[in-house]
PDB file of C-alpha atoms and ligand atoms in Angstrom:
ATOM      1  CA  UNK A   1    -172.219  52.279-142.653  1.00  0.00           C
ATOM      2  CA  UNK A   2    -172.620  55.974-141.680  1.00  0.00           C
ATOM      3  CA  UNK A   3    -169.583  57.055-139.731  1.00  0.00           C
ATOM      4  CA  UNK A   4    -169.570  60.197-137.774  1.00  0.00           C
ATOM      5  CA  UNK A   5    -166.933  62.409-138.494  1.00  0.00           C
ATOM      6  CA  UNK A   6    -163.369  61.354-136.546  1.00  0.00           C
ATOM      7  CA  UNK A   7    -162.183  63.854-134.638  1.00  0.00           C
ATOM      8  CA  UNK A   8    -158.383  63.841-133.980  1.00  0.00           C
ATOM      9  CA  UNK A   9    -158.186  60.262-132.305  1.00  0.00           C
ATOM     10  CA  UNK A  10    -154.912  60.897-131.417  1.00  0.00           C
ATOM     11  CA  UNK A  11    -153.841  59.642-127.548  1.00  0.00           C
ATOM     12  CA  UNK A  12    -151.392  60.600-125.211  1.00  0.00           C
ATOM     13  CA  UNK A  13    -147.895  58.194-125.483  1.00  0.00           C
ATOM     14  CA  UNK A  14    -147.028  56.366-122.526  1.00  0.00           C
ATOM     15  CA  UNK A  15    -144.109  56.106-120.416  1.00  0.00           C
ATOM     16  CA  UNK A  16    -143.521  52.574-119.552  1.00  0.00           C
ATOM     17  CA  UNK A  17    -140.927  52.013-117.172  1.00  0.00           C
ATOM     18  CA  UNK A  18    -139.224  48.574-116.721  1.00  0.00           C
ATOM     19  CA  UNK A  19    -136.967  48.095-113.167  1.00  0.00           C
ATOM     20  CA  UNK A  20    -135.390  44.858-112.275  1.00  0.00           C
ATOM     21  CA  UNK A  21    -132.444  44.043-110.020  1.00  0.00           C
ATOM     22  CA  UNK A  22    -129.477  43.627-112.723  1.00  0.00           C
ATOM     23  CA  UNK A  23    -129.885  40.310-114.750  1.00  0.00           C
ATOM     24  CA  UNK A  24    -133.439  39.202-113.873  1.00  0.00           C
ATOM     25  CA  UNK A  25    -134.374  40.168-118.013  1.00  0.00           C
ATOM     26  CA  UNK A  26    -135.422  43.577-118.738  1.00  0.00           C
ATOM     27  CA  UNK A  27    -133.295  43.951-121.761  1.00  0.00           C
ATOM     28  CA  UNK A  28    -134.569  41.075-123.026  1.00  0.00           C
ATOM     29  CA  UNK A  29    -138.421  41.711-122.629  1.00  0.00           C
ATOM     30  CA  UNK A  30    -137.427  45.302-123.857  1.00  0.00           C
ATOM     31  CA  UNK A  31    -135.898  43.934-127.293  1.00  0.00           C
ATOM     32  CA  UNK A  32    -139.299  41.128-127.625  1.00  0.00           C
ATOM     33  CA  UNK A  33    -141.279  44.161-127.062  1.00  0.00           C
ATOM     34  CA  UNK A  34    -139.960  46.689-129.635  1.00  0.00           C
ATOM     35  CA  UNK A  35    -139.536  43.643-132.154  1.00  0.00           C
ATOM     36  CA  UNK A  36    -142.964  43.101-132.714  1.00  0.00           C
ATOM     37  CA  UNK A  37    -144.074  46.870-132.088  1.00  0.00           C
ATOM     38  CA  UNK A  38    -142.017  49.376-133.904  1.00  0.00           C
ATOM     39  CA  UNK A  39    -143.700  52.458-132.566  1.00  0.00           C
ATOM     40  CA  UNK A  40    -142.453  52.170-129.193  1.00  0.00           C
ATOM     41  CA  UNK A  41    -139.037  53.312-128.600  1.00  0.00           C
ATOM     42  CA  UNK A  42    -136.392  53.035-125.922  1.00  0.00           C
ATOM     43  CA  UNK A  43    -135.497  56.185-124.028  1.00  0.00           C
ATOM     44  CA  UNK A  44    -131.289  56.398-124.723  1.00  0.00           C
ATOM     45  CA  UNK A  45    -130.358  57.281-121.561  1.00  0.00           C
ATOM     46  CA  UNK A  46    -127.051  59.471-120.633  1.00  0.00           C
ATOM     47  CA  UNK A  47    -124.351  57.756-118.256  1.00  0.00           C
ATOM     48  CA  UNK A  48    -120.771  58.415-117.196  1.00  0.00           C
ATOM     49  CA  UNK A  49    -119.815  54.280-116.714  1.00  0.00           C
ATOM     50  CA  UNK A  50    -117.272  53.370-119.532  1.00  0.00           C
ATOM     51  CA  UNK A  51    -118.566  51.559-122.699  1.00  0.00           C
ATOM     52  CA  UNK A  52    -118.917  47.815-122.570  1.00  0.00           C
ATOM     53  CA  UNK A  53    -117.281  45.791-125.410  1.00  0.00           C
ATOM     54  CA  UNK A  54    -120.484  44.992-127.737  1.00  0.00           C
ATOM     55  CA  UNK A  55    -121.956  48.476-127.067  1.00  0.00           C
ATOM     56  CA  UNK A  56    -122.570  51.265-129.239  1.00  0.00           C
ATOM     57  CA  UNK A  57    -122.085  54.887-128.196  1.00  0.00           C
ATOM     58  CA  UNK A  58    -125.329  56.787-128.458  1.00  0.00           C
ATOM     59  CA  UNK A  59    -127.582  53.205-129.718  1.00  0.00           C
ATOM     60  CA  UNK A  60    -127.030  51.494-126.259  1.00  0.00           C
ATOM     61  CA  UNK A  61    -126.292  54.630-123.860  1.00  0.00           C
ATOM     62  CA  UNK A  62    -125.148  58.232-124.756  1.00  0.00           C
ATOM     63  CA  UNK A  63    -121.412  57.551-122.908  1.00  0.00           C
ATOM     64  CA  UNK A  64    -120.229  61.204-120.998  1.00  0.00           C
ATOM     65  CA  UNK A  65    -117.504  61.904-119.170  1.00  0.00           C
ATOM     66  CA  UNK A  66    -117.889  63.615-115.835  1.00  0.00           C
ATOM     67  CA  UNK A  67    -118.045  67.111-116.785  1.00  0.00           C
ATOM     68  CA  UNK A  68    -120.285  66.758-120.015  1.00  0.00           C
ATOM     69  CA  UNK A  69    -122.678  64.785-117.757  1.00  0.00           C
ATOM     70  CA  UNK A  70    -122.936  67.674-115.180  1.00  0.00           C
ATOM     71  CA  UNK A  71    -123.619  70.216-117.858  1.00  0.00           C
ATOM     72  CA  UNK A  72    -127.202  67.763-118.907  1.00  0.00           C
ATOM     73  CA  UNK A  73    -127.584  68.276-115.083  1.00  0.00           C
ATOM     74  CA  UNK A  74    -127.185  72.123-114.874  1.00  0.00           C
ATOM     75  CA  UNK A  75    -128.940  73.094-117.886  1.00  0.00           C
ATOM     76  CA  UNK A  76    -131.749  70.772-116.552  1.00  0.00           C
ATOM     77  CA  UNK A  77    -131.852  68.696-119.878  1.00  0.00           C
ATOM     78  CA  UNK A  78    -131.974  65.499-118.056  1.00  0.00           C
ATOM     79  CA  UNK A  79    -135.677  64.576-116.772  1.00  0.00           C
ATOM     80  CA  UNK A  80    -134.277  62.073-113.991  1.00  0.00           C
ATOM     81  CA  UNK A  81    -130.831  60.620-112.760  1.00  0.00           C
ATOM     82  CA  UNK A  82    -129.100  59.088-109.976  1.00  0.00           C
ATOM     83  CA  UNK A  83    -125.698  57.030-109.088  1.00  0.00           C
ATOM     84  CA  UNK A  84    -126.241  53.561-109.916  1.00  0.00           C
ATOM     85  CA  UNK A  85    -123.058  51.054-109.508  1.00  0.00           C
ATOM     86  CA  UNK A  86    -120.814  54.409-109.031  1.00  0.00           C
ATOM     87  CA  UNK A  87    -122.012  55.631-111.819  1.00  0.00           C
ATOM     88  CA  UNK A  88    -124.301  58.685-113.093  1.00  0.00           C
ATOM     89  CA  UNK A  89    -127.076  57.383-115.449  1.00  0.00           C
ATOM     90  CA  UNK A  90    -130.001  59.716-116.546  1.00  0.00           C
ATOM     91  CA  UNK A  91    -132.858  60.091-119.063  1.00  0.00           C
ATOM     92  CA  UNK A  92    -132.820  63.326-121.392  1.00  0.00           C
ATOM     93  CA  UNK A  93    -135.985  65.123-121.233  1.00  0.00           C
ATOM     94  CA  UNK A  94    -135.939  66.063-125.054  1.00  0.00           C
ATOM     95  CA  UNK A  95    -136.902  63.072-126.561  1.00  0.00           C
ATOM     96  CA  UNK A  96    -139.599  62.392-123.817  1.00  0.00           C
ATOM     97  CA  UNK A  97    -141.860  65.963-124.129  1.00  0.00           C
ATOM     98  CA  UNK A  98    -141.408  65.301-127.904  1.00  0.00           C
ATOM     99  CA  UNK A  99    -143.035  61.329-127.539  1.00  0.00           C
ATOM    100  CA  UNK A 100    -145.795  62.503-125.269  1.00  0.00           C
ATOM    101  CA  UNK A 101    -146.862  65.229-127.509  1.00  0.00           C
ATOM    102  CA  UNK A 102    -146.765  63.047-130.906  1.00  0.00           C
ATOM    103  CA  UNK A 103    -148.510  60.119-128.980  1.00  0.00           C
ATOM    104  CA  UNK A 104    -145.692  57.434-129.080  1.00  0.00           C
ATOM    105  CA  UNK A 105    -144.455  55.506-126.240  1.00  0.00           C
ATOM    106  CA  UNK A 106    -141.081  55.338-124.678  1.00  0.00           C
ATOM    107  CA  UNK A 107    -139.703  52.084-123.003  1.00  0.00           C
ATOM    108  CA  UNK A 108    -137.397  53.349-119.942  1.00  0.00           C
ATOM    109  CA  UNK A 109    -134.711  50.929-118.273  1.00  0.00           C
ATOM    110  CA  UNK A 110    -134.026  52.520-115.343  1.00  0.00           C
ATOM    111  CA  UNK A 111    -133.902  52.106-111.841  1.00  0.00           C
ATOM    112  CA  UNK A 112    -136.257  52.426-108.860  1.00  0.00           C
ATOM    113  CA  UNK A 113    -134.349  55.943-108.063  1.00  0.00           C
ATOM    114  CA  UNK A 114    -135.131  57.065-111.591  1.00  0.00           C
ATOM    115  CA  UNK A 115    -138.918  55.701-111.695  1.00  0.00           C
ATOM    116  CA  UNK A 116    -139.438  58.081-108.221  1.00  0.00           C
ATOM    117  CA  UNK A 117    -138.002  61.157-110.074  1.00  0.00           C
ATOM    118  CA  UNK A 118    -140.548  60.130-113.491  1.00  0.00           C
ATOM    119  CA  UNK A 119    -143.436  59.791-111.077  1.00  0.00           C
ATOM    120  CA  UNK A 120    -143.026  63.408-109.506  1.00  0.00           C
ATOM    121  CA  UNK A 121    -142.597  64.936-113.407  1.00  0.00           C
ATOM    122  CA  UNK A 122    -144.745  62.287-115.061  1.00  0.00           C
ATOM    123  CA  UNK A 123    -147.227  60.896-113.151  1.00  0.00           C
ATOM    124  CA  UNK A 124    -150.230  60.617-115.525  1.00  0.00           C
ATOM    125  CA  UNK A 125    -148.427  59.395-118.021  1.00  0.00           C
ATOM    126  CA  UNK A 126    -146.028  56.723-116.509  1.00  0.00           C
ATOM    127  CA  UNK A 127    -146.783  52.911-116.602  1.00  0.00           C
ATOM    128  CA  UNK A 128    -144.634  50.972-113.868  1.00  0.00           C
ATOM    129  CA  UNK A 129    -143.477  47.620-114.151  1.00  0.00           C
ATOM    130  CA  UNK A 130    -141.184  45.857-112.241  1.00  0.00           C
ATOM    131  CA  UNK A 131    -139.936  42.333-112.696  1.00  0.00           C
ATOM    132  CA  UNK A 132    -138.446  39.621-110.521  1.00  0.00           C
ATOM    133  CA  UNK A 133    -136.118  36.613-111.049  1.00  0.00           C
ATOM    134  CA  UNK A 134    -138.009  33.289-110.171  1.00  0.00           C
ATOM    135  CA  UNK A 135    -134.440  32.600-107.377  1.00  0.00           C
ATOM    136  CA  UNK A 136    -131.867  34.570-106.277  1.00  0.00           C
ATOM    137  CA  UNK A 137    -129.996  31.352-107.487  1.00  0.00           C
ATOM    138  CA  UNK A 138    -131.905  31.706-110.721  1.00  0.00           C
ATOM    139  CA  UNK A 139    -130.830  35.711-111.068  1.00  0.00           C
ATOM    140  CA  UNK A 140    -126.770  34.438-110.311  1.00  0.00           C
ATOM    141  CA  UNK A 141    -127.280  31.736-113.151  1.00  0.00           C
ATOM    142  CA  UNK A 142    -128.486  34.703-115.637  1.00  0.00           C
ATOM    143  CA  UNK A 143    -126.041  37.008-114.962  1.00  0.00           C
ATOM    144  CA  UNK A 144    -123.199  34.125-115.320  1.00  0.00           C
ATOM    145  CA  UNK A 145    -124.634  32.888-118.615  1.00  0.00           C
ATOM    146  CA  UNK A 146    -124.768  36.585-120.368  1.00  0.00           C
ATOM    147  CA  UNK A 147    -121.562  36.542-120.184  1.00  0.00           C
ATOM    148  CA  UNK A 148    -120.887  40.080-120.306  1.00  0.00           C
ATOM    149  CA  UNK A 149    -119.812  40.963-115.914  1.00  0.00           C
ATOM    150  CA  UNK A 150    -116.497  39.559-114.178  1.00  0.00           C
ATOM    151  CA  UNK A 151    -117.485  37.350-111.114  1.00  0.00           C
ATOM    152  CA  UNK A 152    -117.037  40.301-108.953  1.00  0.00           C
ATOM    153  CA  UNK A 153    -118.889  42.805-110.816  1.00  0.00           C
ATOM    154  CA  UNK A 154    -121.514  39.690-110.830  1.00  0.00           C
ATOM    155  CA  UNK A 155    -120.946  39.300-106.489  1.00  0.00           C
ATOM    156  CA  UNK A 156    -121.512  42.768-106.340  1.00  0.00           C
ATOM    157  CA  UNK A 157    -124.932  42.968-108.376  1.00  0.00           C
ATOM    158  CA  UNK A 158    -125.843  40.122-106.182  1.00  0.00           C
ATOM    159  CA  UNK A 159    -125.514  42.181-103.325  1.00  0.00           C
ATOM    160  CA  UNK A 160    -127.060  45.269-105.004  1.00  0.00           C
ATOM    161  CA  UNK A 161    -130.006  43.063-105.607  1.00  0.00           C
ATOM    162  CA  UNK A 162    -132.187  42.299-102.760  1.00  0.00           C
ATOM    163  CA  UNK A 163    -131.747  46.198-102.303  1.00  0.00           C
ATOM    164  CA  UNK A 164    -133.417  47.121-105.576  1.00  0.00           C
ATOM    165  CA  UNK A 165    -136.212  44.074-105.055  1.00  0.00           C
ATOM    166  CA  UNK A 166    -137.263  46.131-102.233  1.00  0.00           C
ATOM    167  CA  UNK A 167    -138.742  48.831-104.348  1.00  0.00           C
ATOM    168  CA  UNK A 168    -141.424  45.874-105.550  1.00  0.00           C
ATOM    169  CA  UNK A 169    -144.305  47.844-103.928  1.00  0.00           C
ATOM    170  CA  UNK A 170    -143.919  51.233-105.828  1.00  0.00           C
ATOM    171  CA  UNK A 171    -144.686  50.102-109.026  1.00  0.00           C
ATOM    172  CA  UNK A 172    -148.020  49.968-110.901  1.00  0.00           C
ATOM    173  CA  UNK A 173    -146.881  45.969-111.916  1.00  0.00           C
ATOM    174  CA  UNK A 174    -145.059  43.236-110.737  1.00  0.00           C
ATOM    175  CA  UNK A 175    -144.358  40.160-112.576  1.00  0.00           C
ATOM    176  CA  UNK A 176    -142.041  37.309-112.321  1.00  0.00           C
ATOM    177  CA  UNK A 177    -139.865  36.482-115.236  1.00  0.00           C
ATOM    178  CA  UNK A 178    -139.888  32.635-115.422  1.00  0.00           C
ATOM    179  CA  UNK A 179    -140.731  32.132-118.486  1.00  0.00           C
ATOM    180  CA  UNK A 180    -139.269  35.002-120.996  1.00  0.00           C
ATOM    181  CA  UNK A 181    -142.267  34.915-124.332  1.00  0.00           C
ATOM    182  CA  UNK A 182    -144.791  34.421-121.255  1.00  0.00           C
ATOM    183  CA  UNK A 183    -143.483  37.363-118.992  1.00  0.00           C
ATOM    184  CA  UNK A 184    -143.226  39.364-122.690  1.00  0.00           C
ATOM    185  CA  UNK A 185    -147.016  38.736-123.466  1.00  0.00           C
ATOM    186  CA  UNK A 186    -147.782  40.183-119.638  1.00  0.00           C
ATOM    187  CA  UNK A 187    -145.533  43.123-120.483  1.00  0.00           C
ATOM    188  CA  UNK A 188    -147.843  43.662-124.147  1.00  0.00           C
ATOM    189  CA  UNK A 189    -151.101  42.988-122.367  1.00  0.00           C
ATOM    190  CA  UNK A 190    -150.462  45.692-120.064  1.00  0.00           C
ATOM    191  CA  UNK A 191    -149.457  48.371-122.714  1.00  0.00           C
ATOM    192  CA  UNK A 192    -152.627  47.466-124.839  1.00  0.00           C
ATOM    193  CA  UNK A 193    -154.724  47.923-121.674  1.00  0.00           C
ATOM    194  CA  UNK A 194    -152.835  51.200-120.066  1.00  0.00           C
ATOM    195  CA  UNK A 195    -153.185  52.465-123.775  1.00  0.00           C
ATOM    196  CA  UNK A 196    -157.108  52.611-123.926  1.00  0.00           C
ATOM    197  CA  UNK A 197    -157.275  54.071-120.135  1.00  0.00           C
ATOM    198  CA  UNK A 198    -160.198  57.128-120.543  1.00  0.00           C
ATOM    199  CA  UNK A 199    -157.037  59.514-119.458  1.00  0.00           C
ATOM    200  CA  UNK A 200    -154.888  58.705-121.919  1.00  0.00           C
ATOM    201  CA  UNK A 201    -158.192  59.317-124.871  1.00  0.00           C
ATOM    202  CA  UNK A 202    -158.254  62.817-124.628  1.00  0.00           C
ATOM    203  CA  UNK A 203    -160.384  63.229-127.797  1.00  0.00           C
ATOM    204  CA  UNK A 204    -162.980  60.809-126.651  1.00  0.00           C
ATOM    205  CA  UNK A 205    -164.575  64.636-125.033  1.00  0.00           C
ATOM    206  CA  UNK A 206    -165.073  65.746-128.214  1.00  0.00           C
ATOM    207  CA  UNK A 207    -165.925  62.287-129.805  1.00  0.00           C
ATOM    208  CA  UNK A 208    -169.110  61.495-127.897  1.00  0.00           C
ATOM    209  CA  UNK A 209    -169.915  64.986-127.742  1.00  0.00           C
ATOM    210  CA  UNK A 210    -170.250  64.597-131.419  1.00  0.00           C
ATOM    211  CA  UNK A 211    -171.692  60.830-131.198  1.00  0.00           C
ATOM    212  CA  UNK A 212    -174.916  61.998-128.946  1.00  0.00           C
ATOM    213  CA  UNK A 213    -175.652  65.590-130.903  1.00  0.00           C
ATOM    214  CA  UNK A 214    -175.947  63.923-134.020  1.00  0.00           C
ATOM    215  CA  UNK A 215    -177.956  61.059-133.346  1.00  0.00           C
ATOM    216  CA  UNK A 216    -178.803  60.368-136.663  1.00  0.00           C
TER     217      UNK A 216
HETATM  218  P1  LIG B 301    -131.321  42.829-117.355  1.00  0.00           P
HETATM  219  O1  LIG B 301    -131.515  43.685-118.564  1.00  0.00           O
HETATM  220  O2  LIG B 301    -132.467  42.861-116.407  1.00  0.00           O
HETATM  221  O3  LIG B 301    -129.992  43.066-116.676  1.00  0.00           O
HETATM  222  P2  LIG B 301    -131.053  40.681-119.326  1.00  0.00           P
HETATM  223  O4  LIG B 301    -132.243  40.902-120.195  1.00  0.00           O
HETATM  224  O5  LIG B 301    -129.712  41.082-119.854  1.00  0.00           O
HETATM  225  O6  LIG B 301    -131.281  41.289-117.858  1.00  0.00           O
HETATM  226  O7  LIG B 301    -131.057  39.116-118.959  1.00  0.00           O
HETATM  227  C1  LIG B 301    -129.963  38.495-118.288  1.00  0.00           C
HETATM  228  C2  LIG B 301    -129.699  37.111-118.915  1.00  0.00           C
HETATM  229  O8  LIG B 301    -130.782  36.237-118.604  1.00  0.00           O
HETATM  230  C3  LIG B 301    -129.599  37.167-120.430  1.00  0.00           C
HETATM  231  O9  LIG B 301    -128.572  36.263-120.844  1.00  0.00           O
HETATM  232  C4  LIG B 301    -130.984  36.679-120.897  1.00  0.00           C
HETATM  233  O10 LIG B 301    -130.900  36.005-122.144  1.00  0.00           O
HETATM  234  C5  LIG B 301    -131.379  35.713-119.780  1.00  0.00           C
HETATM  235  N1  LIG B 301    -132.838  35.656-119.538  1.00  0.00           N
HETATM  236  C6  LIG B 301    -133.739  36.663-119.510  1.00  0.00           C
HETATM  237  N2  LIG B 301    -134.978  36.201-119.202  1.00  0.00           N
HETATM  238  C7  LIG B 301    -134.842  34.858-119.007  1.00  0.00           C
HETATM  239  C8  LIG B 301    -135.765  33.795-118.654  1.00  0.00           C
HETATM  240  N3  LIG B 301    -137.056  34.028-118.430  1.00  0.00           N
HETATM  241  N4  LIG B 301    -135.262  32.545-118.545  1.00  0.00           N
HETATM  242  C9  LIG B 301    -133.952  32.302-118.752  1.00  0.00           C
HETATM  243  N5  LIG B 301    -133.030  33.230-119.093  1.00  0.00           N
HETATM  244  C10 LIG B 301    -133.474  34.511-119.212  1.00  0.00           C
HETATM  245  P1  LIG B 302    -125.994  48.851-116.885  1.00  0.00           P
HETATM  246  O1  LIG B 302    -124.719  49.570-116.480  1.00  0.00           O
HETATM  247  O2  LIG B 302    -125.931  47.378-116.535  1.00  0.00           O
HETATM  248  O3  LIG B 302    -126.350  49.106-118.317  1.00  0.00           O
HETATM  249  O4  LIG B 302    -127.185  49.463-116.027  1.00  0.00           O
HETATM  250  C1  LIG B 302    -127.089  49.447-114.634  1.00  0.00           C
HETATM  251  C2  LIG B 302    -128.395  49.915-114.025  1.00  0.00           C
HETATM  252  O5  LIG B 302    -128.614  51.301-114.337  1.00  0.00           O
HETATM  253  C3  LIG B 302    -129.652  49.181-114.484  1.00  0.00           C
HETATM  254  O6  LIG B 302    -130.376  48.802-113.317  1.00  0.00           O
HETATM  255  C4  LIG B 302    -130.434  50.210-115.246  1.00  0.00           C
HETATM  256  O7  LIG B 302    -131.828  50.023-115.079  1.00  0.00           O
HETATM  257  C5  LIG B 302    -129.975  51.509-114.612  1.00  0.00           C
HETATM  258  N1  LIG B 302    -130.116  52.648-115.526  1.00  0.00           N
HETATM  259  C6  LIG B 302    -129.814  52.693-116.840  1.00  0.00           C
HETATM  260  N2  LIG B 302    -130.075  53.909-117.359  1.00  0.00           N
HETATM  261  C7  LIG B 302    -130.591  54.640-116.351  1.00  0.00           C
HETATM  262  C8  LIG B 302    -131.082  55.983-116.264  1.00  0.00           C
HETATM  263  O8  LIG B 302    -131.112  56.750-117.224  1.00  0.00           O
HETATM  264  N3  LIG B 302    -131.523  56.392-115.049  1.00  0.00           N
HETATM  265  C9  LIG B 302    -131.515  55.589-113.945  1.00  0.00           C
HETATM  266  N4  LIG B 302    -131.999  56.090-112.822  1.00  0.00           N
HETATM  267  N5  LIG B 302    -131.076  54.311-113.994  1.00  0.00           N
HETATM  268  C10 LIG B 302    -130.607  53.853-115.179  1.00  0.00           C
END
């Protein structure tokens, strides 16, 4: 088989943003996702709420205290962030300039706030997807059975939620997480196809450039 010569075939990494009211499954599709595809990553973000027991500092969240959060903020090293449950969470910007130019993705769980501040930095390179319980009885079950909230903290991301379910309509996706390895394979269909978008080829220029002067 003659071959032309590859250029660079590198593409540009995606940003892939999962938002859910608390306990509908995002962690979970997150973890299913990165199991069977190592080169995507999960952004670490930065937040000032207290550790959880089961956690690990700077693997699950980068854990600041008030003042060494504000300092990200001021030297403008965070690329979004915003009070969520009374507490600052935010995504460092590092890590994401450094994935977009080497062509991996990054998996962000963050909220709807967040995905708004992304989309004004981001915009070509951000993949939305938001995900909703089947019930709001089914989202109470799930956030009894993890097993890791008190029932008020659990009452009060019940309440939170039909707020953050209103953001539905500014994502790219929306699925509903009935059955977790079905709502997964949704999640890996859309990364394959937001992959192979023309925008995110930029070689493919110089690539059938190539292709049609050398026809032979
Ligand atoms: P989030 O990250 O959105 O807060 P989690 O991924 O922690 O939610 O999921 C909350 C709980 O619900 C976990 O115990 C998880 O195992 C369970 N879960 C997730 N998806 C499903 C599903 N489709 N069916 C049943 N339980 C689920
Ligand atoms: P938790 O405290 O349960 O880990 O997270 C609470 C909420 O904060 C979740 O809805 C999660 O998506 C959101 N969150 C986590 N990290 C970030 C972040 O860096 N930025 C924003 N905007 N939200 C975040």
């Amino acid at each position: 088989m003659d071959v032309a010569p590859t250029a660079d075939r590198r593409r540009r990494g995606l940003l892939i943003v999962l938002s859910s009211p608390s306990g509908a499954g995002k962690s979970t599709i997150s973890r299913k996702l990165m199991a069977d595809d190592p080169t995507i990553s999960m952004s670490i973000s930065a937040t000032t709420r207290p550790i959880r027991p089961g956690e690990v500092a700077d693997v699950d969240y980068h854990f600041l205290d008030e003042a060494a959060f504000q300092k990200l903020v001021d030297e403008d090293e965070l690329a979004e962030w915003a009070y969520v449950f009374g507490h600052r969470y935010g995504s460092p910007k590092e890590p994401i300039k450094d994935a977009l130019k080497d062509g991996r993705d990054t998996l962000f769980d963050i909220d709807w706030q967040g995905t708004q501040q992304l989309e004004y930095a981001f915009r070509t390179d951000l993949v939305r997807i938001f995900i909703l319980p089947p019930s709001m009885a089914e989202l109470r079950h799930r956030l009894e059975a993890r097993g890791t909230d008190a029932q008020e903290v659990i009452d009060f991301r019940m309440k939170r939620a039909a707020a953050e379910i209103g953001h539905w309509a500014e994502y790219d996706y929306v699925l509903i997480n009935d059955e977790v390895e079905a709502c997964t394979a949704k999640v890996r269909a859309i990364v394959a196809a937001e992959r192979l978008r023309r925008e995110r080829q930029p070689y493919l220029l110089g690539f059938v450039r190539e292709l049609v002067e050398r026809p032979n």
